[in-house]
Coordinates of C-alpha atoms in Angstrom, one line a residue:
M1 CA -4.5 5.5 -25.1
G2 CA -4.4 2.7 -26.9
V3 CA -2.3 -1.1 -25.6
A4 CA 0.2 -0.4 -27.8
Q5 CA 1.2 3.2 -26.2
H6 CA 0.5 1.8 -23.0
R7 CA 3.3 -1.5 -23.5
A8 CA 5.5 1.5 -24.5
R9 CA 4.8 3.8 -21.3
R10 CA 5.4 0.4 -19.0
A11 CA 8.6 -0.9 -21.0
L12 CA 7.7 -4.6 -19.9
V13 CA 7.5 -8.0 -21.3
C14 CA 4.4 -8.5 -22.1
A15 CA 3.1 -11.8 -20.5
V16 CA 1.3 -12.9 -17.4
A17 CA 2.5 -15.5 -15.2
L18 CA 0.5 -17.7 -13.1
V19 CA 1.0 -19.4 -10.0
G20 CA 0.2 -22.9 -8.2
A21 CA -3.9 -23.5 -7.7
A22 CA -5.6 -22.1 -5.4
C23 CA -4.4 -23.4 -2.2
A24 CA -7.4 -24.4 0.8
A25 CA -6.9 -23.2 4.0
P26 CA -3.8 -25.2 5.4
A27 CA -5.2 -28.1 7.6
D28 CA -3.4 -26.7 11.2
E29 CA -4.6 -23.0 11.2
P30 CA -2.3 -20.6 13.1
E31 CA -4.4 -20.0 16.3
D32 CA -5.0 -16.4 17.0
E33 CA -1.5 -15.0 18.1
T34 CA -1.6 -13.0 21.2
S35 CA 0.1 -10.1 22.7
N36 CA 3.5 -10.3 24.6
A37 CA 4.0 -11.0 27.8
A38 CA 3.8 -7.7 30.0
S39 CA 6.4 -5.2 30.2
S40 CA 9.9 -4.9 32.3
T41 CA 8.7 -1.7 33.6
S42 CA 5.4 -0.4 35.7
T43 CA 4.2 1.1 32.0
E44 CA 2.8 -1.4 29.8
P45 CA 1.7 -1.1 26.4
S46 CA -2.3 -1.7 25.6
S47 CA -3.5 -2.1 22.3
T48 CA -6.1 0.0 20.9
T49 CA -7.0 -2.2 18.1
S50 CA -9.9 -4.4 18.4
G51 CA -8.6 -7.1 20.6
P52 CA -5.6 -10.0 19.3
V53 CA -4.3 -9.8 16.0
Q54 CA -6.2 -13.0 14.6
I55 CA -4.8 -14.4 10.8
M56 CA -7.9 -15.2 8.6
Y57 CA -7.8 -17.6 5.5
E58 CA -11.6 -17.2 4.5
R59 CA -11.6 -15.0 1.0
P60 CA -14.8 -13.2 -0.4
T61 CA -15.8 -14.6 -3.9
V62 CA -18.2 -12.7 -6.8
D63 CA -19.9 -14.8 -9.4
P64 CA -16.8 -15.9 -11.9
P65 CA -16.6 -13.0 -15.0
G66 CA -17.3 -15.4 -18.0
E67 CA -14.9 -15.5 -21.4
L68 CA -14.1 -11.7 -22.3
D69 CA -16.8 -10.6 -24.2
A70 CA -16.4 -7.1 -24.6
S71 CA -13.5 -4.2 -26.2
I72 CA -10.3 -4.2 -24.4
V73 CA -10.3 -0.7 -24.2
G74 CA -6.7 0.9 -22.2
D75 CA -6.3 3.4 -19.4
D76 CA -5.8 6.8 -20.0
L77 CA -6.4 9.0 -16.6
L78 CA -7.1 7.5 -13.2
V79 CA -9.4 9.9 -10.6
I80 CA -8.6 9.0 -6.9
G81 CA -10.4 10.0 -4.2
S82 CA -10.0 10.3 -0.5
E83 CA -14.2 9.2 -0.2
T84 CA -17.1 7.7 -2.5
L85 CA -16.9 9.3 -5.9
P86 CA -20.2 10.8 -5.7
E87 CA -22.7 9.2 -8.6
E88 CA -23.0 12.6 -9.7
L89 CA -19.4 13.4 -10.4
V90 CA -19.2 9.6 -12.2
E91 CA -22.3 11.2 -14.3
Q92 CA -20.3 13.7 -15.5
I93 CA -17.5 12.7 -15.8
G94 CA -19.4 9.9 -18.3
R95 CA -20.9 12.8 -20.6
I96 CA -17.1 14.9 -20.4
Q97 CA -16.6 15.8 -24.8
V98 CA -14.0 17.8 -26.2
R99 CA -15.3 19.3 -29.6
G100 CA -18.2 17.9 -30.1
E101 CA -17.1 14.5 -29.6
P102 CA -17.4 12.0 -26.8
G103 CA -14.2 12.3 -24.2
V104 CA -14.9 9.2 -22.8
V105 CA -15.2 6.0 -24.2
A106 CA -15.0 3.7 -21.5
M107 CA -14.5 3.7 -17.6
H108 CA -14.5 1.4 -14.8
Q109 CA -15.2 2.4 -10.6
F110 CA -13.9 0.5 -8.1
S111 CA -11.8 0.8 -4.5
L112 CA -8.3 1.9 -4.0
T113 CA -6.4 1.9 -1.3
Q114 CA -2.8 1.5 0.1
I115 CA -1.9 -1.2 2.8
P116 CA 1.4 -1.9 4.3
V117 CA 3.5 -5.2 3.6
E118 CA 6.9 -5.2 5.1
N119 CA 9.0 -2.4 4.3
K120 CA 6.5 -1.0 1.6
V121 CA 3.1 0.2 0.7
L122 CA 1.1 -1.9 -1.5
D123 CA -1.8 0.0 -4.1
V124 CA -4.4 -2.6 -3.7
A125 CA -7.9 -2.1 -5.9
A126 CA -10.9 -3.8 -5.1
V127 CA -13.0 -4.6 -8.3
D128 CA -14.9 -6.3 -10.5
P129 CA -12.9 -8.4 -12.9
A130 CA -15.4 -8.4 -15.7
E131 CA -15.1 -4.5 -15.8
Y132 CA -11.7 -3.8 -14.9
R133 CA -9.7 -6.5 -16.9
R134 CA -10.7 -4.5 -20.1
F135 CA -8.1 -1.4 -19.1
T136 CA -5.8 -3.8 -18.5
V137 CA -3.4 -4.9 -22.0
S138 CA -4.6 -7.7 -23.9
D139 CA -2.4 -10.3 -22.7
S140 CA -3.6 -9.7 -18.8
A141 CA -6.7 -9.1 -20.2
Q142 CA -7.9 -12.1 -22.3
L143 CA -6.0 -14.5 -19.3
Q144 CA -9.4 -16.1 -18.4
D145 CA -7.3 -17.9 -15.4
Q146 CA -6.6 -14.4 -14.3
W147 CA -10.0 -13.2 -13.9
D148 CA -11.4 -16.7 -13.1
R149 CA -9.0 -16.3 -9.2
V150 CA -9.0 -12.7 -8.6
A151 CA -13.5 -13.6 -8.7
G152 CA -12.8 -17.0 -6.3
G153 CA -11.0 -14.5 -3.8
E154 CA -7.3 -15.0 -5.0
V155 CA -4.6 -12.0 -6.1
A156 CA -3.4 -10.7 -8.8
V157 CA -0.2 -9.1 -8.7
A158 CA 2.1 -6.5 -10.8
L159 CA 4.0 -8.5 -13.1
E160 CA 6.6 -6.7 -12.2
L161 CA 6.5 -7.0 -8.4
K162 CA 7.2 -10.7 -9.3
G163 CA 9.8 -12.5 -6.7
R164 CA 9.3 -8.5 -5.1
V165 CA 6.9 -9.3 -2.7
P166 CA 6.6 -11.5 0.2
L167 CA 5.0 -14.4 0.4
D168 CA 5.4 -17.3 2.1
E169 CA 5.6 -20.8 1.4
E170 CA 2.2 -21.8 -0.2
E171 CA 2.0 -18.3 -2.1
Y172 CA 0.2 -16.0 0.4
L173 CA 0.4 -12.7 0.8
A174 CA -0.6 -10.7 4.0
F175 CA -2.3 -7.9 4.1
A176 CA -2.6 -6.3 8.1
T177 CA -5.4 -4.5 9.0
G178 CA -6.1 -3.1 12.4
G179 CA -6.3 -6.1 14.3
T180 CA -6.7 -8.9 11.6
T181 CA -4.0 -10.3 9.5
H182 CA -5.6 -11.6 6.2
K183 CA -3.5 -14.2 4.3
L184 CA -4.2 -14.1 0.4
H185 CA -3.0 -16.6 -2.1
V186 CA -1.5 -15.5 -5.0
G187 CA -3.1 -16.3 -8.1
A188 CA -1.7 -14.5 -10.8
Y189 CA 0.7 -12.2 -12.2
G190 CA -0.2 -9.8 -14.9
Q191 CA 0.5 -5.9 -15.9
Q192 CA -2.4 -4.2 -14.0
V193 CA -4.1 -0.8 -14.5
G194 CA -1.6 2.5 -13.8
T195 CA 0.5 1.9 -11.0
I196 CA -1.7 -0.5 -8.9
D197 CA 0.4 -3.5 -7.6
A198 CA -2.2 -6.1 -6.6
V199 CA -5.8 -6.5 -7.5
V200 CA -8.5 -8.5 -5.8
N201 CA -12.5 -8.3 -6.5
E202 CA -14.5 -6.1 -4.7
G203 CA -15.9 -8.3 -2.0
W204 CA -12.5 -7.8 -0.1
A205 CA -12.9 -3.8 -0.1
E206 CA -15.2 -4.7 3.2
E207 CA -12.9 -6.9 4.6
L208 CA -10.1 -5.0 4.0
G209 CA -11.4 -2.3 5.3
M210 CA -11.3 0.1 1.8
V211 CA -12.9 3.3 0.9
R212 CA -15.6 1.9 -1.5
G213 CA -15.4 3.5 -4.8
N214 CA -12.8 6.2 -4.6
A215 CA -11.1 5.6 -7.9
L216 CA -12.1 5.8 -11.3
V217 CA -9.8 4.5 -13.9
I218 CA -11.3 6.3 -17.7
S219 CA -10.0 5.2 -21.4
T220 CA -10.5 8.6 -23.5
G221 CA -10.0 6.3 -27.7
G222 CA -9.1 8.7 -29.9
V223 CA -9.5 11.9 -27.9
S224 CA -6.5 13.0 -26.2
P225 CA -6.2 12.5 -22.6
Q226 CA -5.0 16.1 -22.2
A227 CA -8.0 17.4 -23.3
V228 CA -10.1 15.3 -21.3
N229 CA -8.5 15.8 -18.5
E230 CA -8.7 20.3 -19.0
R231 CA -12.2 19.5 -18.3
L232 CA -12.6 16.8 -15.7
T233 CA -10.2 18.7 -13.0
K234 CA -13.1 22.2 -13.5
L235 CA -15.7 19.0 -12.0
I236 CA -13.5 17.4 -8.4
D237 CA -12.5 19.3 -5.9
E238 CA -9.9 19.4 -3.7
R239 CA -10.4 15.8 -1.8
T240 CA -10.2 14.7 -5.7
T241 CA -7.0 13.6 -7.8
V242 CA -6.7 13.1 -11.9
Y243 CA -3.6 12.3 -13.3
G244 CA -2.8 11.4 -16.8
L245 CA -1.5 7.5 -17.1
D246 CA 0.5 8.3 -20.3
A247 CA 1.9 10.7 -18.7
V248 CA 5.5 9.6 -17.9
A249 CA 8.3 11.0 -15.9
E250 CA 11.1 9.0 -13.8
Y251 CA 9.3 5.3 -13.1
G252 CA 6.3 5.9 -14.7
L253 CA 4.7 8.8 -13.2
D254 CA 3.7 12.6 -13.7
T255 CA 6.7 14.9 -11.7
D256 CA 3.3 17.7 -12.7
A257 CA 0.4 15.2 -11.0
V258 CA 0.0 15.4 -7.5
Q259 CA -0.6 11.4 -6.1
V260 CA -2.7 10.4 -3.2
A261 CA -2.1 7.9 -0.9
N262 CA -5.3 6.3 0.7
T263 CA -4.9 4.0 3.9
V264 CA -6.4 1.4 6.0
G265 CA -5.8 -0.1 8.9
T266 CA -4.0 1.2 11.9
F267 CA -2.2 3.4 8.6
A268 CA -5.5 5.0 7.8
E269 CA -5.6 7.4 10.8
A270 CA -1.7 7.5 11.2
V271 CA -1.8 8.9 7.5
G272 CA -5.1 10.1 6.7
V273 CA -4.7 11.5 2.9
F274 CA -1.5 12.0 1.8
R275 CA -1.0 14.2 -1.1
Y276 CA 2.5 13.6 -2.9
T277 CA 4.1 15.0 -6.1
V278 CA 7.1 12.9 -7.7
I279 CA 10.5 15.1 -7.6
G280 CA 12.8 12.9 -9.3
G281 CA 15.7 11.1 -7.3
G282 CA 12.9 8.2 -6.0
R283 CA 11.9 10.8 -4.0
I284 CA 8.4 12.7 -3.3
A285 CA 7.7 15.6 -2.0
P286 CA 4.7 15.4 0.2
E287 CA 1.7 18.8 0.8
P288 CA 3.3 20.5 3.4
A289 CA -0.1 21.2 4.6
W290 CA 0.3 16.8 5.4
V291 CA 3.4 17.2 7.0
R292 CA 2.6 20.0 9.6
E293 CA 0.0 18.1 10.6
H294 CA 1.9 14.7 11.0
I295 CA 5.1 15.0 11.6
V296 CA 7.1 16.2 14.2
T297 CA 11.0 17.0 15.3
E298 CA 11.0 15.4 19.3
T299 CA 14.3 14.6 21.9
L300 CA 13.6 11.0 23.3
P301 CA 16.0 8.6 24.9
L302 CA 19.1 7.0 23.4
L303 CA 17.8 8.2 19.7
G304 CA 18.1 12.3 20.1
K305 CA 16.6 14.6 17.8
I306 CA 14.5 12.6 15.6
T307 CA 11.8 13.6 13.1
C308 CA 8.9 11.2 12.4
N309 CA 4.8 10.9 12.3
K310 CA 3.4 12.3 15.7
Y311 CA 1.1 8.6 16.0
M312 CA 4.3 6.8 16.5
M313 CA 6.6 9.1 18.3
P314 CA 4.3 8.2 21.9
Q315 CA 5.2 4.6 21.1
L316 CA 8.7 5.5 19.9
R317 CA 9.4 7.3 23.2
H318 CA 7.9 4.3 25.6
A319 CA 10.1 1.3 23.6
M320 CA 12.9 3.7 24.3
E321 CA 12.7 4.6 28.1
E322 CA 12.2 0.7 28.8
I323 CA 15.2 -0.2 26.7
A324 CA 17.0 1.8 28.7
F325 CA 15.6 0.7 32.1
S326 CA 16.4 -2.5 31.2
G327 CA 20.0 -1.8 31.2
L328 CA 20.3 -2.4 27.2
G329 CA 21.0 1.9 26.2
P330 CA 24.1 0.3 25.2
E331 CA 22.7 -1.1 22.4
I332 CA 21.1 1.0 20.3
K333 CA 24.3 2.9 18.7
Y334 CA 22.6 5.5 16.1
H335 CA 19.7 5.6 13.5
V336 CA 19.8 6.8 10.2
G337 CA 16.1 8.4 10.6
C338 CA 12.6 8.1 10.3
F339 CA 10.8 10.5 8.2
Y340 CA 12.8 9.9 4.4
P341 CA 9.8 10.7 1.7
R342 CA 10.8 8.2 -1.0
F343 CA 10.0 5.2 -3.2
I344 CA 11.2 1.7 -2.9
A345 CA 14.1 1.9 -4.9
G346 CA 13.4 1.4 -8.7
S347 CA 9.7 0.6 -8.3
T348 CA 6.6 3.6 -8.1
T349 CA 6.0 1.6 -3.8
L350 CA 5.8 4.3 -1.3
S351 CA 8.3 3.3 1.6
N352 CA 6.9 2.9 5.2
H353 CA 8.9 6.2 5.6
S354 CA 7.3 8.4 3.7
F355 CA 5.4 8.8 6.0
G356 CA 7.5 9.2 9.0
L357 CA 6.2 5.3 10.1
A358 CA 9.5 3.8 9.9
I359 CA 12.6 3.6 12.2
D360 CA 16.0 2.3 10.9
I361 CA 18.7 1.1 13.9
N362 CA 22.3 0.2 13.8
S363 CA 21.7 -0.2 10.2
L364 CA 26.0 -1.0 9.3
E365 CA 25.2 -4.0 11.3
N366 CA 22.1 -5.3 10.3
Q367 CA 22.2 -4.7 6.7
R368 CA 19.5 -6.3 4.2
G369 CA 19.5 -10.5 3.4
T370 CA 21.5 -10.7 7.0
V371 CA 20.8 -12.2 10.3
G372 CA 22.0 -8.8 12.1
E373 CA 22.9 -7.8 15.3
M374 CA 20.0 -6.2 17.2
H375 CA 19.9 -7.7 20.2
P376 CA 16.6 -10.3 21.1
Q377 CA 15.3 -8.7 23.8
V378 CA 15.1 -5.0 22.0
V379 CA 13.2 -6.7 19.5
D380 CA 10.8 -7.9 21.9
I381 CA 10.3 -4.5 24.0
M382 CA 10.0 -2.4 20.0
K383 CA 7.2 -5.6 19.6
R384 CA 4.9 -5.1 22.5
W385 CA 5.1 -1.7 21.8
G386 CA 3.5 -1.7 18.6
F387 CA 6.2 -2.3 16.5
A388 CA 7.1 -4.7 13.2
W389 CA 10.1 -5.9 12.6
G390 CA 12.1 -6.5 9.5
G391 CA 14.5 -9.6 11.2
D392 CA 11.3 -11.7 10.7
W393 CA 10.7 -11.1 6.8
N394 CA 11.0 -13.1 4.3
Y395 CA 13.8 -10.5 3.1
T396 CA 15.6 -9.4 6.0
D397 CA 15.6 -6.3 7.1
P398 CA 17.2 -6.3 10.8
M399 CA 17.8 -2.9 11.0
H400 CA 13.9 -2.1 10.1
F401 CA 11.0 -1.2 13.3
E402 CA 7.6 0.0 11.5
L403 CA 4.7 0.6 13.1
E404 CA 2.5 -1.8 12.9
R405 CA -1.1 -1.0 15.6
I406 CA -1.9 1.8 17.9
V407 CA -0.4 1.4 21.5
E408 CA -1.0 3.4 24.9
A409 CA 0.3 3.5 27.5
R410 CA -1.5 2.3 30.9

């Protein structure tokens, strides 16, 4: 797909916004966070992550990309695998021909995963900035400072997410993976490949626990992406999927294509490989086999019957038991569900409810953007049992609790 087609497909103003100069680590960096006080019951949660949560400001760097010295090729197809794409497969893809003409004129292999950030799951790519930039639109590709900042360890965020991602006062974005929260400074906002939300350099892949080289962006030049896709799908197996970046349905996604979410940290275990199709109205349909494997319905104290991810259910049960034991049962009046496969409204960003890893409690009294009426002791108990609370976010969501870490009773 050409650059002009890409502009039309995204329906965005083609511009790139740079934020302030790179911030050094604060003089007084936060000390490692320790867990909350012991539970008031005889059963205490024990984190299965390695040690207390650490907040890290260090950032890996790569060599600056230099000035753009190659043509801008655009993005036509995106290949995503649950594992590293084999070298032989990548070579076969590069040799695809359509009626004697090369079907792949350029491609870039990189790492792609999804990382939970507050009530969102962002598509995060770890790339070689010198190569990846060629697949973005002209204004983004040619903005040298953006790619220098990415090489220097900062993050570039998709232009359409400006003002919609949770940053602290110094423009840092927090990526929590396992027992570590990495604080990445946002260096620029620009249009990215496909539906990628954030881009870092490839040195971040190991730090964030990403699968190396599990994604491939392809430019087909003057050859139809659909024709290339027909040949490409014959080369891949069930662990890999392909979708066309010019096949636009609601919010820019192809409703006929199977999408894949690969997550890191705690979510890697609880989500695994999440395959889904877009069904319109902001809703998605997860693969039935994934639902059978991960989603369960149980009856819990205070909540009654509820459907959630099986990895979260034990912690939710223990939290409700402790809330009831503490005499706070009347504070849990009702819930509005846990497993609800959908995007964040008006975006292609998956909600954590898509994985059954979040629950909204007493929603009418705890609307977004308000302080809410959630009892502080209820919040403390939920946090002890591994849940993050939306009331702590920059744009508050006090009804919302989501899985932050796996804990177990001891």
